[in-house]
XYZ file of C-alpha atoms in Angstrom:
550
model
C 111.394 127.396 103.463
C 109.195 127.094 100.407
C 107.825 130.185 98.675
C 105.469 128.227 96.404
C 103.969 124.742 96.338
C 104.526 122.661 93.209
C 102.992 119.279 92.371
C 105.544 117.392 94.472
C 105.071 119.556 97.572
C 101.262 119.464 97.272
C 101.471 115.686 97.032
C 103.694 115.678 100.124
C 101.147 117.848 101.953
C 98.492 115.205 101.390
C 100.816 112.328 102.307
C 101.933 114.044 105.537
C 98.279 114.725 106.423
C 97.538 111.034 105.983
C 100.481 110.131 108.205
C 99.280 112.591 110.857
C 95.758 111.138 110.804
C 97.177 107.628 111.018
C 99.224 108.618 114.070
C 96.422 110.414 115.929
C 93.162 108.970 114.640
C 92.485 106.819 117.693
C 92.684 109.916 119.894
C 90.441 111.870 117.525
C 87.968 108.980 117.521
C 87.818 109.200 121.302
C 86.789 112.886 121.099
C 83.830 112.122 118.836
C 80.525 113.032 120.552
C 78.849 115.076 117.779
C 76.661 114.566 115.803
C 76.717 110.950 117.027
C 79.143 109.640 119.690
C 80.181 106.681 117.529
C 83.928 107.166 117.824
C 84.927 107.100 114.145
C 85.726 110.668 113.030
C 89.508 110.237 112.933
C 89.246 106.819 111.326
C 86.858 108.073 108.634
C 89.106 111.016 107.762
C 92.163 108.748 107.605
C 90.495 106.075 105.492
C 89.045 108.676 103.109
C 92.464 110.191 102.460
C 94.230 106.825 102.360
C 91.842 105.416 99.756
C 91.934 108.624 97.695
C 95.723 108.589 97.543
C 95.784 104.903 96.680
C 93.212 105.348 93.898
C 95.006 108.319 92.355
C 98.387 106.568 92.532
C 97.060 103.330 91.050
C 95.490 105.155 88.116
C 98.703 107.078 87.405
C 100.751 103.887 87.575
C 98.327 102.226 85.171
C 98.866 105.060 82.707
C 102.630 105.128 83.325
C 102.595 108.766 84.475
C 103.065 108.430 88.238
C 104.710 111.610 89.575
C 104.697 113.237 86.128
C 101.222 114.756 85.765
C 100.722 118.536 86.059
C 99.437 119.932 89.345
C 95.904 120.788 88.067
C 95.431 117.237 86.751
C 96.718 115.655 89.947
C 94.613 117.916 92.166
C 91.460 117.162 90.174
C 92.134 113.414 90.278
C 92.686 113.492 94.024
C 89.540 115.555 94.566
C 87.375 113.092 92.659
C 89.015 110.105 94.358
C 88.431 111.648 97.806
C 84.737 112.137 97.074
C 84.388 108.564 95.804
C 86.191 107.224 98.895
C 84.568 109.519 101.487
C 83.515 107.759 104.688
C 81.117 109.218 107.212
C 80.202 112.821 107.820
C 83.814 113.886 108.421
C 85.139 112.112 105.336
C 82.614 113.819 103.046
C 83.438 117.244 104.507
C 87.174 116.567 104.113
C 86.610 115.672 100.452
C 84.986 119.081 99.908
C 87.975 120.859 101.399
C 90.182 118.996 98.945
C 87.741 119.962 96.202
C 88.170 123.650 97.114
C 91.939 123.386 96.772
C 91.552 121.612 93.436
C 89.195 124.267 92.089
C 91.640 127.093 92.798
C 94.524 125.169 91.232
C 92.508 124.144 88.182
C 90.760 127.486 87.562
C 93.948 129.154 86.366
C 95.873 126.031 85.398
C 98.447 126.698 88.111
C 101.681 124.709 87.965
C 102.687 126.135 91.345
C 100.693 127.682 94.183
C 101.981 130.914 95.698
C 100.891 132.596 98.937
C 97.865 134.294 97.355
C 96.690 131.040 95.793
C 97.108 129.150 99.080
C 94.843 131.677 100.798
C 92.233 131.290 98.053
C 92.503 127.501 98.208
C 91.940 127.336 101.971
C 89.058 129.819 101.674
C 87.445 127.847 98.864
C 87.854 124.598 100.779
C 86.119 126.073 103.827
C 83.374 127.498 101.610
C 82.738 124.208 99.798
C 82.643 122.296 103.085
C 80.033 124.658 104.552
C 77.943 124.583 101.369
C 77.784 120.783 101.446
C 76.195 120.696 104.928
C 72.456 121.373 104.930
C 72.367 122.640 108.533
C 75.859 123.986 109.370
C 76.642 123.926 113.086
C 79.128 126.234 114.776
C 81.659 124.568 117.046
C 82.560 121.985 114.427
C 85.190 121.523 111.736
C 83.369 124.207 109.743
C 84.100 126.852 112.401
C 87.743 125.839 112.614
C 88.150 125.964 108.820
C 86.476 129.394 108.573
C 88.638 130.880 111.335
C 91.787 129.494 109.692
C 90.906 130.916 106.276
C 90.058 134.316 107.778
C 93.348 134.548 109.650
C 95.413 133.520 106.638
C 93.743 136.202 104.512
C 94.498 138.840 107.159
C 98.170 137.866 107.396
C 98.517 137.913 103.612
C 96.932 141.367 103.464
C 99.674 142.518 105.836
C 102.317 141.229 103.407
C 103.023 137.858 105.023
C 104.909 135.224 103.024
C 103.847 131.604 102.621
C 105.671 130.552 105.793
C 103.973 133.328 107.760
C 100.592 132.185 106.432
C 101.007 128.561 107.454
C 102.243 129.457 110.953
C 99.269 131.804 111.367
C 96.965 129.064 110.074
C 98.172 126.622 112.732
C 97.716 129.215 115.493
C 94.244 130.138 114.234
C 93.126 126.520 113.908
C 94.341 125.697 117.425
C 92.576 128.712 118.894
C 89.357 127.942 117.028
C 89.507 124.312 118.156
C 89.797 125.303 121.822
C 86.710 127.525 121.389
C 84.487 124.735 120.045
C 83.118 123.696 123.495
C 81.933 127.317 123.937
C 79.972 127.052 120.686
C 78.430 123.582 121.008
C 76.836 122.486 124.275
C 77.328 118.746 123.740
C 81.087 119.337 123.589
C 80.980 121.366 126.782
C 78.958 118.657 128.531
C 81.485 115.998 127.562
C 84.467 118.272 128.199
C 86.004 117.755 124.754
C 86.956 119.748 121.681
C 85.380 118.895 118.339
C 86.796 115.744 116.743
C 86.451 116.982 113.155
C 88.139 120.252 114.072
C 91.034 118.287 115.581
C 91.359 116.419 112.278
C 91.372 119.705 110.367
C 94.153 121.009 112.613
C 96.312 118.093 111.445
C 95.527 119.081 107.837
C 96.841 122.610 108.537
C 99.838 121.428 110.546
C 100.869 119.130 107.695
C 100.867 122.127 105.327
C 103.085 124.031 107.759
C 105.457 121.060 108.011
C 105.821 120.930 104.226
C 106.260 124.675 103.719
C 108.991 124.825 106.362
C 110.560 121.675 104.883
C 110.612 119.725 108.115
C 111.123 115.981 107.985
C 108.161 113.757 108.732
C 107.754 114.135 112.506
C 107.129 111.206 114.798
C 104.801 113.322 116.911
C 102.532 115.920 115.365
C 102.009 119.292 116.936
C 98.397 119.058 118.083
C 98.229 120.836 121.429
C 98.942 117.924 123.771
C 97.338 119.592 126.769
C 94.121 120.352 124.893
C 93.889 116.877 123.404
C 94.841 114.883 126.498
C 92.679 116.981 128.800
C 89.751 116.483 126.444
C 90.294 112.721 126.421
C 90.416 112.608 130.235
C 87.217 114.623 130.500
C 85.501 112.427 127.912
C 86.435 109.348 129.927
C 85.132 110.966 133.141
C 81.888 111.887 131.358
C 81.389 108.340 130.061
C 82.078 106.847 133.505
C 79.657 109.268 135.172
C 76.897 108.349 132.728
C 77.510 104.655 133.283
C 77.413 105.083 137.084
C 74.113 106.959 136.774
C 72.682 104.162 134.678
C 72.435 106.377 131.602
C 74.911 105.108 129.022
C 75.520 107.066 125.827
C 72.283 106.682 123.904
C 71.812 108.304 120.541
C 68.270 109.620 120.426
C 68.333 110.597 116.765
C 67.916 108.517 113.600
C 69.044 104.901 113.692
C 70.900 104.596 110.389
C 73.632 106.305 108.420
C 72.934 106.043 104.682
C 75.566 106.896 102.083
C 75.644 106.505 98.303
C 76.927 108.017 95.068
C 74.956 109.543 92.194
C 76.262 110.477 88.761
C 75.385 113.446 86.546
C 73.109 115.405 88.883
C 72.868 119.116 88.018
C 72.968 121.961 90.568
C 69.184 122.207 90.719
C 68.950 118.488 91.382
C 71.526 118.711 94.176
C 69.546 121.504 95.862
C 66.307 119.513 95.612
C 68.014 116.411 96.976
C 69.392 118.299 99.970
C 65.939 119.639 100.777
C 64.283 116.223 100.554
C 66.926 114.516 102.686
C 66.611 117.260 105.295
C 62.913 116.392 105.556
C 63.540 112.721 106.333
C 66.724 112.864 108.423
C 69.581 114.937 109.825
C 73.363 115.322 109.447
C 72.721 115.787 105.735
C 75.837 116.356 103.637
C 75.522 116.356 99.851
C 78.767 117.135 98.058
C 79.931 117.067 94.461
C 83.070 116.816 92.345
C 82.873 116.853 88.561
C 80.108 114.392 87.623
C 79.854 112.635 91.005
C 77.515 113.477 93.879
C 78.124 111.972 97.338
C 75.139 111.662 99.666
C 75.271 111.287 103.462
C 72.257 111.303 105.802
C 71.224 109.962 109.198
C 67.651 108.648 109.003
C 65.182 106.062 110.276
C 63.773 105.537 106.762
C 66.412 103.883 104.588
C 63.973 103.404 101.703
C 63.021 107.094 101.615
C 66.702 108.098 101.602
C 67.354 105.875 98.581
C 64.190 107.005 96.805
C 65.295 110.625 97.185
C 68.428 109.817 95.200
C 66.630 107.574 92.729
C 64.606 110.577 91.577
C 67.813 111.920 90.012
C 69.930 108.847 89.190
C 70.535 105.260 90.230
C 72.292 105.198 93.644
C 75.637 103.390 93.565
C 77.953 102.091 96.318
C 75.092 102.181 98.805
C 76.275 101.806 102.412
C 73.896 101.564 105.371
C 75.306 101.548 108.908
C 73.490 101.168 112.209
C 74.441 104.164 114.324
C 75.940 102.838 117.527
C 76.970 105.175 120.291
C 79.732 103.068 121.770
C 82.548 101.566 119.743
C 82.537 97.831 120.387
C 85.667 96.484 121.985
C 87.347 93.577 120.184
C 86.221 90.233 121.538
C 88.668 87.736 122.985
C 90.093 85.362 120.393
C 91.950 85.241 117.108
C 90.724 85.433 113.527
C 92.319 85.396 110.085
C 92.183 88.069 107.389
C 93.599 87.074 104.004
C 94.073 88.905 100.708
C 92.798 87.111 97.608
C 93.719 87.814 93.981
C 90.698 86.012 92.506
C 87.209 84.783 93.444
C 88.205 81.126 93.554
C 91.075 81.853 95.922
C 88.747 83.956 98.060
C 86.179 81.155 98.244
C 88.830 78.676 99.372
C 90.163 81.057 102.018
C 86.680 81.824 103.301
C 85.835 78.124 103.436
C 88.815 77.752 105.754
C 87.422 80.487 108.005
C 89.257 83.597 106.800
C 87.812 87.034 106.098
C 89.024 88.059 102.637
C 90.084 91.314 100.985
C 90.444 91.584 97.215
C 94.092 92.300 96.450
C 96.499 91.233 93.742
C 97.708 92.281 90.299
C 95.184 94.705 88.830
C 93.848 95.824 92.204
C 96.000 95.948 95.285
C 94.175 96.680 98.507
C 94.971 99.895 100.332
C 95.790 99.997 104.022
C 92.306 101.385 104.595
C 90.601 98.397 102.982
C 92.687 95.980 105.022
C 92.033 97.898 108.251
C 88.302 97.708 107.566
C 88.516 93.922 107.216
C 90.572 93.634 110.408
C 88.003 95.702 112.279
C 85.177 93.597 110.846
C 86.910 90.461 112.127
C 86.298 91.901 115.589
C 88.808 89.882 117.615
C 91.614 91.067 119.877
C 94.168 89.244 117.725
C 94.201 88.884 113.951
C 96.516 86.875 111.724
C 96.916 88.721 108.427
C 97.975 87.037 105.170
C 98.887 89.610 102.456
C 99.444 86.821 99.871
C 101.116 89.266 97.501
C 104.573 90.811 97.682
C 103.298 94.260 96.668
C 100.508 94.214 99.267
C 102.914 93.632 102.157
C 103.556 97.337 102.801
C 99.823 98.092 103.002
C 99.380 95.093 105.309
C 102.087 96.370 107.673
C 100.516 99.845 107.698
C 97.107 98.344 108.410
C 98.552 96.354 111.297
C 99.980 99.502 112.887
C 96.684 101.341 112.441
C 94.611 98.507 113.911
C 96.851 98.349 116.955
C 95.766 101.892 117.805
C 92.222 100.553 118.092
C 93.156 97.758 120.484
C 93.743 94.894 118.050
C 97.022 93.003 117.724
C 97.744 92.038 114.122
C 100.342 89.406 113.172
C 101.417 89.728 109.516
C 102.540 86.461 107.923
C 105.076 87.188 105.132
C 103.130 85.315 102.428
C 104.258 86.696 99.057
C 101.834 84.701 96.875
C 98.477 82.947 97.068
C 100.093 79.526 97.255
C 102.140 80.559 100.285
C 98.991 81.909 101.922
C 97.093 78.692 101.274
C 99.987 76.677 102.695
C 100.067 78.852 105.809
C 96.319 78.590 106.331
C 96.475 74.803 105.988
C 98.542 74.495 109.182
C 96.407 76.833 111.306
C 95.138 75.027 114.412
C 92.203 76.741 116.196
C 92.993 75.057 119.503
C 96.598 76.249 119.640
C 97.932 79.567 120.952
C 98.292 82.490 118.565
C 102.058 82.445 119.043
C 102.199 78.791 118.002
C 100.032 79.401 114.929
C 101.982 82.469 113.819
C 105.230 80.509 114.063
C 104.003 77.440 112.159
C 102.195 79.513 109.533
C 105.283 81.639 108.934
C 107.417 78.512 108.542
C 104.920 76.923 106.174
C 104.759 80.030 103.976
C 108.545 80.320 103.877
C 108.947 76.625 103.010
C 106.593 76.879 100.016
C 108.529 77.491 96.808
C 106.473 79.425 94.316
C 106.226 80.256 90.646
C 103.787 81.592 88.073
C 103.007 81.647 84.370
C 101.764 84.757 82.590
C 101.782 86.483 79.195
C 103.891 89.538 78.403
C 101.829 92.686 77.810
C 104.832 94.765 76.741
C 108.302 94.187 75.382
C 111.226 94.320 77.779
C 114.363 92.769 79.219
C 113.893 90.071 81.875
C 116.223 87.748 83.762
C 115.239 85.155 81.166
C 116.169 87.419 78.254
C 114.271 89.751 75.929
C 110.520 89.309 75.652
C 107.924 90.573 73.192
C 104.221 91.188 73.618
C 102.433 87.827 73.708
C 105.414 85.776 74.913
C 104.732 83.298 77.713
C 106.711 84.199 80.830
C 107.741 81.856 83.637
C 108.237 83.327 87.098
C 110.334 81.516 89.723
C 110.452 82.922 93.264
C 109.238 86.307 92.049
C 111.689 86.679 89.156
C 110.921 86.249 85.443
C 113.497 83.643 84.464
C 111.815 81.924 81.489
C 110.635 83.359 78.172
C 108.897 81.073 75.689
C 105.997 80.624 73.306
C 104.379 77.438 74.622
C 102.484 77.635 77.929
C 102.928 73.955 78.752
C 106.673 74.007 78.160
C 107.123 77.190 80.206
C 105.074 75.692 83.053
C 107.277 72.590 83.027
C 110.386 74.762 83.308
C 108.832 76.706 86.190
C 108.151 73.428 87.992
C 111.712 72.290 87.352
C 112.812 75.463 89.115
C 110.747 74.965 92.280
C 110.266 71.210 92.711
C 112.993 69.525 94.775
C 113.656 65.966 95.889
C 111.703 66.624 99.088
C 108.586 68.013 97.396
C 105.408 66.211 98.461
C 102.672 68.562 97.189
C 102.314 70.749 94.115
C 99.484 73.291 94.010
C 98.238 74.634 90.674
C 96.011 77.728 90.880
C 94.410 78.392 87.494
C 93.497 81.930 86.523
C 91.837 83.894 83.757
C 93.014 82.966 80.284
C 94.441 79.554 81.183
C 94.561 77.475 77.967
C 92.188 74.522 77.770
C 93.847 71.300 78.837
C 96.931 72.957 80.348
C 96.191 72.019 83.959
C 95.369 68.409 83.026
C 98.511 68.113 80.895
C 100.725 69.439 83.682
C 99.076 67.173 86.249
C 99.764 64.145 84.053
C 103.331 65.308 83.420
C 104.054 65.592 87.143
C 102.612 62.098 87.708
C 104.797 60.620 84.991
C 107.945 62.319 86.254
C 107.643 62.006 90.007
C 105.564 59.280 91.602
C 104.314 60.166 95.063
C 103.851 63.900 94.501
C 100.283 64.944 95.206
C 98.810 67.581 92.896
C 96.125 69.948 94.191
C 94.233 72.040 91.617
C 92.459 75.283 92.599
C 90.248 77.299 90.240
C 91.506 80.666 91.440
C 90.082 82.985 88.786
C 92.891 85.495 89.340
C 93.636 88.015 86.558
C 96.981 88.381 84.769
C 98.442 85.003 85.819
C 97.128 81.927 83.997
C 98.813 79.755 86.642
C 100.178 80.208 90.122
C 102.315 77.279 91.232
C 103.456 76.159 94.670
C 105.697 73.313 95.834
C 105.770 72.047 99.422
């Protein structure tokens, strides 16, 4: 059992919380009746944490310090990323709880968090969450967080160790969650516990798992009776309303408006909260460093934006129509494809796919891919990751989407050219099984290569390289090091073109030398009559050329 939490164990706490939310978010969504019964609380908490972790990891990898930064730096980075990624009411509140933990860690520059610091962190998280809500309501996540912090402080005052604190926290959170229907009438009417409070319980349980050094469990310890009974009662409530001809109708504001502001002082935040409270409800205004995240339900979108514009230019504006019933996926199949550049995206979209930006420089998180799958709206989705390093996120997104009633088939396309080849054989009139099989075969049969420029010195399969050398990639491995882009491209083609090749695809990216594509096209024509050459202006970063041979 741990006595203190260092950077690695804090990071594991967050990762285990994400895994718990991924495993149970569909059930938490089903509990969601307050403030709007739109069935997205668990999903918003999961996507907020998923995107925050992905952002923090990507930035550390870019700087070459992944897993090496001190705890205060990592906590602050995660706090800011969570605020930037926050989705919905629950996501914004969760980001403030993370902020509270970060503030305690950063205040004293702690490299490890002992029992006293954990108590302060949970208390500060609960305090920050309550402060961010203009009209706090008992019977919500706020009540559960307060009760948990209070119990942990009491156990610590009695001399409890870190393990005692986390066990007490789980018990307190469970008890507080079961009390939420007594505190909020809408929960009692629907026969459910609060969805946000259920999400917070997972947050506490994950901490307990880490402190007691348990392996990642396949089933998290949310009280099964409480959760399942709540879900059954919610279903009975919904059926009763439908039979009475009174489906779930949200009588409040029609829109959820969210945006970010930069460099707003404390006085400005207070003024903004007051103004938003005048024009809407469910107002949550939270901050981290120089960023302010705004959330409001309102009928007047323009007034909500003008309230922010008084202080700074709103960024990342998101407006959502508040629907009370989560739409079921429609019958049919659609395609979601990752695209490394705008030209590739345009080609994929022209063929009928929904695209997600992902490739070298920015790889999509599971949350971004899930959002695209949900937007597709069909019972079945064919997903093309089109990048070897995006495959893991694609698989995670597929598992998450399945919890919401969608079946996702991931085609193992490792590059854009394999994805384009797979999409070319898709037949709308055929069964999904037939299309998945033919698309998988087409992707696998497409040999692929790439040409790029070395940004650092190193040892490759093709030998030593220096900054500025032209690198040739064959089937994912750097096998060619040279100085002339045309010559390296020829060698890449020699490595992937076979006697049976009928089509070569050249996808040009940023920084492609003038005349290179034309020269290579002419070279292929002079060497091999009968090979068709297709040129795509992909616009992808980092790779001047992506090459495919079919």
